[in-house]
């Protein structure tokens, strides 16, 4: 297995590409000005956002290969692996990158809300594909950050830089919402497959052996990252993926409660609950009655 190079700092990353470091915690890179480098896999200690302007199919992201399209944004969180496997060939990267270290955003609004930008946890095939108009706005945001970096560091630098990064990420949030809408047919297909997955799961003996299905399990079966899957389900159904699973559990529970030959504990175990009281608590929260009360009323 190929060695993965650990790149801890923004300055170390800039050095690899022959880029001047204007700020130790943030950098905007125009790869057309970078030197050719050997291909390798990297595990970085900072947030990295790539804007690719050409088609290339050899980018490695996590355990998978990513086939870039023109005008694609890819988001990588600290600790994730990306890059291109070493084949002894030097190559000239094309496109742009925004790098910022977690230390830059500590104590800021962005630092407190960085977890809300869930696309940093999306998988390789869930990248953001920009329209030409969106790409222009993204490049304008990068230009503003780069402009501020070239002013020299003063007491206003951190606020202005972080605010512009936050603006950049908010535009990305908007464009992802647009992408969810424009891929409505694909998304509806995912919701349908999720429903089919739930039906098959509860028609099998899997709940008794594996317990209740989790969001991570369902996302994995559907070949999606848990974050992307959760965001997609929320936008398509108005419910979180966890709420959707719980609703399915309650619907099935209601049907099975009509079978008076089974007591409440048996129904709970069939559904995957380890403890019947957990089933009773969830049922009461969602329905307003305990399972016993529901059975008597119906």
PDB file of C-alpha atoms in Angstrom:
ATOM      1  CA  UNK A   1       0.000   0.000   0.000  1.00  0.00           C
ATOM      2  CA  UNK A   2       1.347   3.431  -0.903  1.00  0.00           C
ATOM      3  CA  UNK A   3       2.528   5.692   1.889  1.00  0.00           C
ATOM      4  CA  UNK A   4       0.263   8.603   2.703  1.00  0.00           C
ATOM      5  CA  UNK A   5       2.073  11.889   3.248  1.00  0.00           C
ATOM      6  CA  UNK A   6       0.931  13.826   6.311  1.00  0.00           C
ATOM      7  CA  UNK A   7       0.804  17.600   5.708  1.00  0.00           C
ATOM      8  CA  UNK A   8       0.191  19.369   9.016  1.00  0.00           C
ATOM      9  CA  UNK A   9       0.353  23.061   8.112  1.00  0.00           C
ATOM     10  CA  UNK A  10      -0.751  25.406   5.355  1.00  0.00           C
ATOM     11  CA  UNK A  11       2.865  26.525   4.929  1.00  0.00           C
ATOM     12  CA  UNK A  12       3.990  22.910   4.349  1.00  0.00           C
ATOM     13  CA  UNK A  13       1.326  22.496   1.653  1.00  0.00           C
ATOM     14  CA  UNK A  14       2.357  25.757  -0.024  1.00  0.00           C
ATOM     15  CA  UNK A  15       5.987  24.614   0.015  1.00  0.00           C
ATOM     16  CA  UNK A  16       5.103  21.411  -1.868  1.00  0.00           C
ATOM     17  CA  UNK A  17       3.625  23.473  -4.703  1.00  0.00           C
ATOM     18  CA  UNK A  18       6.174  26.294  -4.604  1.00  0.00           C
ATOM     19  CA  UNK A  19       3.596  28.824  -3.422  1.00  0.00           C
ATOM     20  CA  UNK A  20       4.477  31.784  -1.195  1.00  0.00           C
ATOM     21  CA  UNK A  21       2.904  31.645   2.278  1.00  0.00           C
ATOM     22  CA  UNK A  22       1.190  34.975   2.977  1.00  0.00           C
ATOM     23  CA  UNK A  23      -0.504  33.807   6.182  1.00  0.00           C
ATOM     24  CA  UNK A  24       0.411  30.767   8.305  1.00  0.00           C
ATOM     25  CA  UNK A  25      -3.199  29.615   8.688  1.00  0.00           C
ATOM     26  CA  UNK A  26      -4.854  30.309   5.318  1.00  0.00           C
ATOM     27  CA  UNK A  27      -3.955  30.239   1.632  1.00  0.00           C
ATOM     28  CA  UNK A  28      -5.581  30.734  -1.752  1.00  0.00           C
ATOM     29  CA  UNK A  29      -3.763  28.803  -4.479  1.00  0.00           C
ATOM     30  CA  UNK A  30      -3.967  29.319  -8.228  1.00  0.00           C
ATOM     31  CA  UNK A  31      -2.484  26.046  -9.431  1.00  0.00           C
ATOM     32  CA  UNK A  32      -1.520  27.552 -12.781  1.00  0.00           C
ATOM     33  CA  UNK A  33       1.190  29.353 -10.794  1.00  0.00           C
ATOM     34  CA  UNK A  34       2.296  26.215  -8.936  1.00  0.00           C
ATOM     35  CA  UNK A  35       5.222  24.038  -9.925  1.00  0.00           C
ATOM     36  CA  UNK A  36       4.705  20.509 -11.270  1.00  0.00           C
ATOM     37  CA  UNK A  37       4.815  17.910  -8.499  1.00  0.00           C
ATOM     38  CA  UNK A  38       4.914  14.124  -8.237  1.00  0.00           C
ATOM     39  CA  UNK A  39       1.572  12.457  -7.610  1.00  0.00           C
ATOM     40  CA  UNK A  40       0.952  11.355  -4.038  1.00  0.00           C
ATOM     41  CA  UNK A  41      -1.750  10.840  -1.426  1.00  0.00           C
ATOM     42  CA  UNK A  42      -2.044  13.414   1.361  1.00  0.00           C
ATOM     43  CA  UNK A  43      -3.615  13.495   4.807  1.00  0.00           C
ATOM     44  CA  UNK A  44      -3.893  17.181   5.712  1.00  0.00           C
ATOM     45  CA  UNK A  45      -4.410  18.910   9.040  1.00  0.00           C
ATOM     46  CA  UNK A  46      -6.616  21.708   7.694  1.00  0.00           C
ATOM     47  CA  UNK A  47      -9.758  22.345   5.649  1.00  0.00           C
ATOM     48  CA  UNK A  48      -9.170  22.142   1.894  1.00  0.00           C
ATOM     49  CA  UNK A  49     -11.534  23.152  -0.906  1.00  0.00           C
ATOM     50  CA  UNK A  50     -10.597  22.403  -4.503  1.00  0.00           C
ATOM     51  CA  UNK A  51     -12.110  24.081  -7.540  1.00  0.00           C
ATOM     52  CA  UNK A  52     -11.211  21.985 -10.564  1.00  0.00           C
ATOM     53  CA  UNK A  53     -11.468  23.603 -13.988  1.00  0.00           C
ATOM     54  CA  UNK A  54     -10.659  20.566 -16.127  1.00  0.00           C
ATOM     55  CA  UNK A  55     -11.883  17.018 -16.444  1.00  0.00           C
ATOM     56  CA  UNK A  56      -9.561  14.508 -14.776  1.00  0.00           C
ATOM     57  CA  UNK A  57     -10.377  11.044 -13.545  1.00  0.00           C
ATOM     58  CA  UNK A  58      -7.400  10.082 -11.413  1.00  0.00           C
ATOM     59  CA  UNK A  59      -8.038  12.055  -8.222  1.00  0.00           C
ATOM     60  CA  UNK A  60      -8.139   9.873  -5.133  1.00  0.00           C
ATOM     61  CA  UNK A  61     -10.504  10.942  -2.358  1.00  0.00           C
ATOM     62  CA  UNK A  62     -10.632   8.690   0.693  1.00  0.00           C
ATOM     63  CA  UNK A  63     -10.715   5.091  -0.618  1.00  0.00           C
ATOM     64  CA  UNK A  64     -12.270   6.016  -3.955  1.00  0.00           C
ATOM     65  CA  UNK A  65     -11.348   7.646  -7.244  1.00  0.00           C
ATOM     66  CA  UNK A  66     -13.107  10.806  -8.266  1.00  0.00           C
ATOM     67  CA  UNK A  67     -13.844  11.745 -11.860  1.00  0.00           C
ATOM     68  CA  UNK A  68     -13.792  15.531 -11.807  1.00  0.00           C
ATOM     69  CA  UNK A  69     -16.030  17.535 -14.063  1.00  0.00           C
ATOM     70  CA  UNK A  70     -15.282  21.112 -15.039  1.00  0.00           C
ATOM     71  CA  UNK A  71     -16.345  23.597 -12.366  1.00  0.00           C
ATOM     72  CA  UNK A  72     -16.440  21.076  -9.522  1.00  0.00           C
ATOM     73  CA  UNK A  73     -15.922  21.929  -5.851  1.00  0.00           C
ATOM     74  CA  UNK A  74     -14.605  19.243  -3.539  1.00  0.00           C
ATOM     75  CA  UNK A  75     -14.479  19.737   0.250  1.00  0.00           C
ATOM     76  CA  UNK A  76     -11.962  17.936   2.431  1.00  0.00           C
ATOM     77  CA  UNK A  77     -11.908  18.140   6.233  1.00  0.00           C
ATOM     78  CA  UNK A  78      -8.798  17.754   8.412  1.00  0.00           C
ATOM     79  CA  UNK A  79      -7.751  14.108   8.618  1.00  0.00           C
ATOM     80  CA  UNK A  80      -9.242  13.018   5.291  1.00  0.00           C
ATOM     81  CA  UNK A  81      -7.052  11.468   2.595  1.00  0.00           C
ATOM     82  CA  UNK A  82      -6.974  12.876  -0.933  1.00  0.00           C
ATOM     83  CA  UNK A  83      -4.618  13.190  -3.854  1.00  0.00           C
ATOM     84  CA  UNK A  84      -3.339  11.012  -6.679  1.00  0.00           C
ATOM     85  CA  UNK A  85      -1.475   7.729  -6.267  1.00  0.00           C
ATOM     86  CA  UNK A  86       2.217   7.978  -7.073  1.00  0.00           C
ATOM     87  CA  UNK A  87       3.103   6.615 -10.501  1.00  0.00           C
ATOM     88  CA  UNK A  88       6.474   8.367 -10.821  1.00  0.00           C
ATOM     89  CA  UNK A  89       5.040  11.046 -13.110  1.00  0.00           C
ATOM     90  CA  UNK A  90       5.129  14.786 -12.405  1.00  0.00           C
ATOM     91  CA  UNK A  91       1.969  16.700 -13.253  1.00  0.00           C
ATOM     92  CA  UNK A  92       0.791  20.314 -13.416  1.00  0.00           C
ATOM     93  CA  UNK A  93      -2.365  20.823 -11.313  1.00  0.00           C
ATOM     94  CA  UNK A  94      -5.026  23.107 -12.766  1.00  0.00           C
ATOM     95  CA  UNK A  95      -7.679  24.986 -10.819  1.00  0.00           C
ATOM     96  CA  UNK A  96      -7.763  26.652  -7.407  1.00  0.00           C
ATOM     97  CA  UNK A  97      -7.687  25.733  -3.751  1.00  0.00           C
ATOM     98  CA  UNK A  98      -8.671  27.402  -0.498  1.00  0.00           C
ATOM     99  CA  UNK A  99      -6.907  26.130   2.614  1.00  0.00           C
ATOM    100  CA  UNK A 100      -7.658  27.201   6.172  1.00  0.00           C
ATOM    101  CA  UNK A 101      -6.451  25.734   9.441  1.00  0.00           C
ATOM    102  CA  UNK A 102      -8.876  25.067  12.340  1.00  0.00           C
ATOM    103  CA  UNK A 103      -6.775  27.422  14.482  1.00  0.00           C
ATOM    104  CA  UNK A 104      -7.819  30.310  12.218  1.00  0.00           C
ATOM    105  CA  UNK A 105     -11.514  29.978  13.108  1.00  0.00           C
ATOM    106  CA  UNK A 106     -11.299  29.200  16.835  1.00  0.00           C
ATOM    107  CA  UNK A 107     -13.415  31.696  18.791  1.00  0.00           C
ATOM    108  CA  UNK A 108     -15.239  32.966  15.695  1.00  0.00           C
ATOM    109  CA  UNK A 109     -18.771  32.539  14.388  1.00  0.00           C
ATOM    110  CA  UNK A 110     -17.403  30.221  11.710  1.00  0.00           C
ATOM    111  CA  UNK A 111     -15.601  28.143  14.322  1.00  0.00           C
ATOM    112  CA  UNK A 112     -18.812  27.730  16.296  1.00  0.00           C
ATOM    113  CA  UNK A 113     -20.788  26.752  13.196  1.00  0.00           C
ATOM    114  CA  UNK A 114     -18.292  24.834  11.049  1.00  0.00           C
ATOM    115  CA  UNK A 115     -20.132  21.564  11.787  1.00  0.00           C
ATOM    116  CA  UNK A 116     -23.192  22.988  10.000  1.00  0.00           C
ATOM    117  CA  UNK A 117     -21.300  22.862   6.699  1.00  0.00           C
ATOM    118  CA  UNK A 118     -21.975  19.152   6.405  1.00  0.00           C
ATOM    119  CA  UNK A 119     -20.527  18.940   2.886  1.00  0.00           C
ATOM    120  CA  UNK A 120     -17.070  18.565   4.470  1.00  0.00           C
ATOM    121  CA  UNK A 121     -18.245  15.049   5.361  1.00  0.00           C
ATOM    122  CA  UNK A 122     -19.693  14.207   1.947  1.00  0.00           C
ATOM    123  CA  UNK A 123     -18.195  11.426  -0.159  1.00  0.00           C
ATOM    124  CA  UNK A 124     -16.258  11.790  -3.421  1.00  0.00           C
ATOM    125  CA  UNK A 125     -19.296  11.297  -5.689  1.00  0.00           C
ATOM    126  CA  UNK A 126     -21.301  13.939  -3.808  1.00  0.00           C
ATOM    127  CA  UNK A 127     -19.189  16.920  -4.915  1.00  0.00           C
ATOM    128  CA  UNK A 128     -20.705  20.280  -5.845  1.00  0.00           C
ATOM    129  CA  UNK A 129     -21.035  20.960  -9.580  1.00  0.00           C
ATOM    130  CA  UNK A 130     -21.183  24.677 -10.354  1.00  0.00           C
ATOM    131  CA  UNK A 131     -22.951  26.577 -13.075  1.00  0.00           C
ATOM    132  CA  UNK A 132     -20.854  29.186 -14.872  1.00  0.00           C
ATOM    133  CA  UNK A 133     -22.576  31.960 -12.885  1.00  0.00           C
ATOM    134  CA  UNK A 134     -21.911  30.161  -9.593  1.00  0.00           C
ATOM    135  CA  UNK A 135     -18.297  29.534 -10.560  1.00  0.00           C
ATOM    136  CA  UNK A 136     -17.819  33.256 -11.196  1.00  0.00           C
ATOM    137  CA  UNK A 137     -19.125  34.133  -7.706  1.00  0.00           C
ATOM    138  CA  UNK A 138     -16.897  31.483  -6.108  1.00  0.00           C
ATOM    139  CA  UNK A 139     -13.859  32.916  -7.890  1.00  0.00           C
ATOM    140  CA  UNK A 140     -14.831  36.416  -6.709  1.00  0.00           C
ATOM    141  CA  UNK A 141     -14.918  35.126  -3.114  1.00  0.00           C
ATOM    142  CA  UNK A 142     -11.487  33.548  -3.526  1.00  0.00           C
ATOM    143  CA  UNK A 143     -10.194  36.799  -4.998  1.00  0.00           C
ATOM    144  CA  UNK A 144     -11.443  38.758  -1.960  1.00  0.00           C
ATOM    145  CA  UNK A 145      -9.697  36.373   0.428  1.00  0.00           C
ATOM    146  CA  UNK A 146      -6.495  36.505  -1.626  1.00  0.00           C
ATOM    147  CA  UNK A 147      -6.686  40.310  -1.771  1.00  0.00           C
ATOM    148  CA  UNK A 148      -6.946  40.514   2.010  1.00  0.00           C
ATOM    149  CA  UNK A 149      -3.996  38.142   2.435  1.00  0.00           C
ATOM    150  CA  UNK A 150      -1.861  40.432   0.288  1.00  0.00           C
ATOM    151  CA  UNK A 151      -2.659  43.528   2.390  1.00  0.00           C
ATOM    152  CA  UNK A 152      -0.399  42.350   5.188  1.00  0.00           C
ATOM    153  CA  UNK A 153      -1.552  41.140   8.586  1.00  0.00           C
ATOM    154  CA  UNK A 154      -3.057  43.712  10.963  1.00  0.00           C
ATOM    155  CA  UNK A 155      -5.698  43.694  13.721  1.00  0.00           C
ATOM    156  CA  UNK A 156      -8.516  43.511  11.154  1.00  0.00           C
ATOM    157  CA  UNK A 157      -7.054  40.701   9.062  1.00  0.00           C
ATOM    158  CA  UNK A 158      -8.475  37.721  10.932  1.00  0.00           C
ATOM    159  CA  UNK A 159     -12.023  39.129  11.046  1.00  0.00           C
ATOM    160  CA  UNK A 160     -12.065  40.042   7.350  1.00  0.00           C
ATOM    161  CA  UNK A 161     -10.489  36.778   6.205  1.00  0.00           C
ATOM    162  CA  UNK A 162     -12.759  34.578   8.320  1.00  0.00           C
ATOM    163  CA  UNK A 163     -15.845  36.566   7.315  1.00  0.00           C
ATOM    164  CA  UNK A 164     -14.984  36.085   3.650  1.00  0.00           C
ATOM    165  CA  UNK A 165     -14.407  32.345   4.146  1.00  0.00           C
ATOM    166  CA  UNK A 166     -17.780  32.151   5.890  1.00  0.00           C
ATOM    167  CA  UNK A 167     -19.382  34.012   2.957  1.00  0.00           C
ATOM    168  CA  UNK A 168     -17.724  31.560   0.570  1.00  0.00           C
ATOM    169  CA  UNK A 169     -19.092  28.568   2.510  1.00  0.00           C
ATOM    170  CA  UNK A 170     -22.568  30.106   2.705  1.00  0.00           C
ATOM    171  CA  UNK A 171     -22.610  30.417  -1.083  1.00  0.00           C
ATOM    172  CA  UNK A 172     -21.596  26.758  -1.257  1.00  0.00           C
ATOM    173  CA  UNK A 173     -24.493  25.895   1.057  1.00  0.00           C
ATOM    174  CA  UNK A 174     -26.874  27.732  -1.287  1.00  0.00           C
ATOM    175  CA  UNK A 175     -25.461  25.974  -4.350  1.00  0.00           C
ATOM    176  CA  UNK A 176     -25.780  22.566  -2.700  1.00  0.00           C
ATOM    177  CA  UNK A 177     -29.432  23.361  -1.996  1.00  0.00           C
ATOM    178  CA  UNK A 178     -29.799  24.188  -5.678  1.00  0.00           C
ATOM    179  CA  UNK A 179     -28.102  20.920  -6.606  1.00  0.00           C
ATOM    180  CA  UNK A 180     -30.515  18.947  -4.414  1.00  0.00           C
ATOM    181  CA  UNK A 181     -33.414  20.651  -6.233  1.00  0.00           C
ATOM    182  CA  UNK A 182     -32.054  20.186  -9.755  1.00  0.00           C
ATOM    183  CA  UNK A 183     -31.411  16.515  -9.034  1.00  0.00           C
ATOM    184  CA  UNK A 184     -34.922  16.022  -7.692  1.00  0.00           C
ATOM    185  CA  UNK A 185     -35.612  12.909  -9.768  1.00  0.00           C
ATOM    186  CA  UNK A 186     -32.402  11.239  -8.611  1.00  0.00           C
ATOM    187  CA  UNK A 187     -33.150  12.240  -5.015  1.00  0.00           C
ATOM    188  CA  UNK A 188     -36.678  10.859  -5.162  1.00  0.00           C
ATOM    189  CA  UNK A 189     -35.204   7.611  -6.386  1.00  0.00           C
ATOM    190  CA  UNK A 190     -32.988   7.559  -3.311  1.00  0.00           C
ATOM    191  CA  UNK A 191     -35.991   8.129  -1.032  1.00  0.00           C
ATOM    192  CA  UNK A 192     -37.822   5.277  -2.763  1.00  0.00           C
ATOM    193  CA  UNK A 193     -34.832   2.981  -2.322  1.00  0.00           C
ATOM    194  CA  UNK A 194     -34.630   4.034   1.340  1.00  0.00           C
ATOM    195  CA  UNK A 195     -38.276   3.069   1.786  1.00  0.00           C
ATOM    196  CA  UNK A 196     -37.670  -0.267   0.064  1.00  0.00           C
ATOM    197  CA  UNK A 197     -34.633  -0.821   2.284  1.00  0.00           C
ATOM    198  CA  UNK A 198     -36.714  -0.208   5.388  1.00  0.00           C
ATOM    199  CA  UNK A 199     -39.438  -2.601   4.227  1.00  0.00           C
ATOM    200  CA  UNK A 200     -36.948  -5.358   3.436  1.00  0.00           C
ATOM    201  CA  UNK A 201     -35.130  -4.845   6.732  1.00  0.00           C
ATOM    202  CA  UNK A 202     -38.229  -5.252   8.869  1.00  0.00           C
ATOM    203  CA  UNK A 203     -39.567  -8.152   6.802  1.00  0.00           C
ATOM    204  CA  UNK A 204     -36.376 -10.076   7.583  1.00  0.00           C
ATOM    205  CA  UNK A 205     -34.916 -11.347  10.859  1.00  0.00           C
ATOM    206  CA  UNK A 206     -32.233  -8.673  10.755  1.00  0.00           C
ATOM    207  CA  UNK A 207     -33.785  -6.480  13.490  1.00  0.00           C
ATOM    208  CA  UNK A 208     -33.490  -9.351  15.976  1.00  0.00           C
ATOM    209  CA  UNK A 209     -29.806  -9.869  15.170  1.00  0.00           C
ATOM    210  CA  UNK A 210     -28.621  -6.346  14.351  1.00  0.00           C
ATOM    211  CA  UNK A 211     -31.130  -4.121  16.170  1.00  0.00           C
ATOM    212  CA  UNK A 212     -32.752  -1.007  14.771  1.00  0.00           C
ATOM    213  CA  UNK A 213     -31.320   0.265  11.470  1.00  0.00           C
ATOM    214  CA  UNK A 214     -29.048   3.284  11.863  1.00  0.00           C
ATOM    215  CA  UNK A 215     -28.594   6.257   9.553  1.00  0.00           C
ATOM    216  CA  UNK A 216     -25.004   5.141   8.904  1.00  0.00           C
ATOM    217  CA  UNK A 217     -26.149   1.639   7.959  1.00  0.00           C
ATOM    218  CA  UNK A 218     -28.814   2.912   5.551  1.00  0.00           C
ATOM    219  CA  UNK A 219     -26.454   5.436   3.964  1.00  0.00           C
ATOM    220  CA  UNK A 220     -23.851   2.721   3.426  1.00  0.00           C
ATOM    221  CA  UNK A 221     -26.343   0.409   1.711  1.00  0.00           C
ATOM    222  CA  UNK A 222     -27.374   3.296  -0.566  1.00  0.00           C
ATOM    223  CA  UNK A 223     -23.708   4.164  -1.283  1.00  0.00           C
ATOM    224  CA  UNK A 224     -23.956   7.623   0.266  1.00  0.00           C
ATOM    225  CA  UNK A 225     -22.135   9.343   3.102  1.00  0.00           C
ATOM    226  CA  UNK A 226     -24.239   9.674   6.281  1.00  0.00           C
ATOM    227  CA  UNK A 227     -24.122  13.487   6.098  1.00  0.00           C
ATOM    228  CA  UNK A 228     -25.170  13.705   2.451  1.00  0.00           C
ATOM    229  CA  UNK A 229     -27.849  11.064   2.977  1.00  0.00           C
ATOM    230  CA  UNK A 230     -29.207  12.945   5.990  1.00  0.00           C
ATOM    231  CA  UNK A 231     -29.273  16.266   4.133  1.00  0.00           C
ATOM    232  CA  UNK A 232     -30.949  14.698   1.102  1.00  0.00           C
ATOM    233  CA  UNK A 233     -33.686  12.997   3.171  1.00  0.00           C
ATOM    234  CA  UNK A 234     -34.304  16.205   5.129  1.00  0.00           C
ATOM    235  CA  UNK A 235     -34.723  18.264   1.966  1.00  0.00           C
ATOM    236  CA  UNK A 236     -36.945  15.680   0.244  1.00  0.00           C
ATOM    237  CA  UNK A 237     -39.185  14.675   3.167  1.00  0.00           C
ATOM    238  CA  UNK A 238     -38.917  17.446   5.751  1.00  0.00           C
ATOM    239  CA  UNK A 239     -37.768  14.841   8.276  1.00  0.00           C
ATOM    240  CA  UNK A 240     -34.287  13.926   9.381  1.00  0.00           C
ATOM    241  CA  UNK A 241     -33.161  10.443   8.372  1.00  0.00           C
ATOM    242  CA  UNK A 242     -33.407   9.374  12.016  1.00  0.00           C
ATOM    243  CA  UNK A 243     -36.971  10.716  12.249  1.00  0.00           C
ATOM    244  CA  UNK A 244     -37.837   8.902   9.024  1.00  0.00           C
ATOM    245  CA  UNK A 245     -36.529   5.612  10.435  1.00  0.00           C
ATOM    246  CA  UNK A 246     -38.430   6.131  13.668  1.00  0.00           C
ATOM    247  CA  UNK A 247     -41.648   6.894  11.755  1.00  0.00           C
ATOM    248  CA  UNK A 248     -41.215   3.660   9.825  1.00  0.00           C
ATOM    249  CA  UNK A 249     -40.660   1.739  13.075  1.00  0.00           C
ATOM    250  CA  UNK A 250     -43.837   3.214  14.574  1.00  0.00           C
ATOM    251  CA  UNK A 251     -45.906   2.440  11.448  1.00  0.00           C
ATOM    252  CA  UNK A 252     -44.785  -1.184  11.524  1.00  0.00           C
ATOM    253  CA  UNK A 253     -45.316  -1.356  15.291  1.00  0.00           C
ATOM    254  CA  UNK A 254     -48.908  -0.190  14.898  1.00  0.00           C
ATOM    255  CA  UNK A 255     -49.585  -3.031  12.459  1.00  0.00           C
ATOM    256  CA  UNK A 256     -47.994  -5.646  14.691  1.00  0.00           C
ATOM    257  CA  UNK A 257     -49.834  -4.475  17.782  1.00  0.00           C
ATOM    258  CA  UNK A 258     -53.055  -5.704  16.169  1.00  0.00           C
ATOM    259  CA  UNK A 259     -51.738  -9.259  16.605  1.00  0.00           C
ATOM    260  CA  UNK A 260     -53.005  -9.932  20.119  1.00  0.00           C
ATOM    261  CA  UNK A 261     -51.111 -13.232  20.282  1.00  0.00           C
ATOM    262  CA  UNK A 262     -47.899 -11.261  20.837  1.00  0.00           C
ATOM    263  CA  UNK A 263     -47.192  -9.273  23.973  1.00  0.00           C
ATOM    264  CA  UNK A 264     -45.548  -5.841  23.902  1.00  0.00           C
ATOM    265  CA  UNK A 265     -42.091  -7.228  24.666  1.00  0.00           C
ATOM    266  CA  UNK A 266     -42.268  -9.638  21.735  1.00  0.00           C
ATOM    267  CA  UNK A 267     -43.237  -6.826  19.370  1.00  0.00           C
ATOM    268  CA  UNK A 268     -40.383  -4.713  20.718  1.00  0.00           C
ATOM    269  CA  UNK A 269     -37.801  -7.472  20.222  1.00  0.00           C
ATOM    270  CA  UNK A 270     -39.097  -8.208  16.699  1.00  0.00           C
ATOM    271  CA  UNK A 271     -38.549  -4.558  15.778  1.00  0.00           C
ATOM    272  CA  UNK A 272     -34.967  -4.573  17.050  1.00  0.00           C
ATOM    273  CA  UNK A 273     -35.335  -2.933  20.461  1.00  0.00           C
ATOM    274  CA  UNK A 274     -32.944  -4.364  23.028  1.00  0.00           C
ATOM    275  CA  UNK A 275     -35.163  -3.214  25.887  1.00  0.00           C
ATOM    276  CA  UNK A 276     -38.994  -3.128  25.655  1.00  0.00           C
ATOM    277  CA  UNK A 277     -39.145   0.017  27.766  1.00  0.00           C
ATOM    278  CA  UNK A 278     -37.221   1.875  25.041  1.00  0.00           C
ATOM    279  CA  UNK A 279     -39.890   0.834  22.554  1.00  0.00           C
ATOM    280  CA  UNK A 280     -42.640   1.977  24.910  1.00  0.00           C
ATOM    281  CA  UNK A 281     -40.944   5.335  25.447  1.00  0.00           C
ATOM    282  CA  UNK A 282     -40.497   6.016  21.710  1.00  0.00           C
ATOM    283  CA  UNK A 283     -44.045   4.886  20.917  1.00  0.00           C
ATOM    284  CA  UNK A 284     -45.487   7.170  23.598  1.00  0.00           C
ATOM    285  CA  UNK A 285     -43.419  10.115  22.322  1.00  0.00           C
ATOM    286  CA  UNK A 286     -44.509   9.627  18.704  1.00  0.00           C
ATOM    287  CA  UNK A 287     -48.111   8.457  19.143  1.00  0.00           C
ATOM    288  CA  UNK A 288     -49.221   9.930  22.462  1.00  0.00           C
ATOM    289  CA  UNK A 289     -50.230   6.560  23.906  1.00  0.00           C
ATOM    290  CA  UNK A 290     -48.264   3.602  25.185  1.00  0.00           C
ATOM    291  CA  UNK A 291     -48.357   0.449  23.024  1.00  0.00           C
ATOM    292  CA  UNK A 292     -50.798  -1.147  25.486  1.00  0.00           C
ATOM    293  CA  UNK A 293     -53.071   1.898  25.411  1.00  0.00           C
ATOM    294  CA  UNK A 294     -52.957   1.983  21.605  1.00  0.00           C
ATOM    295  CA  UNK A 295     -53.845  -1.696  21.435  1.00  0.00           C
ATOM    296  CA  UNK A 296     -56.833  -1.208  23.751  1.00  0.00           C
ATOM    297  CA  UNK A 297     -58.079   1.861  21.847  1.00  0.00           C
ATOM    298  CA  UNK A 298     -57.931   0.058  18.512  1.00  0.00           C
TER     299      UNK A 298
END
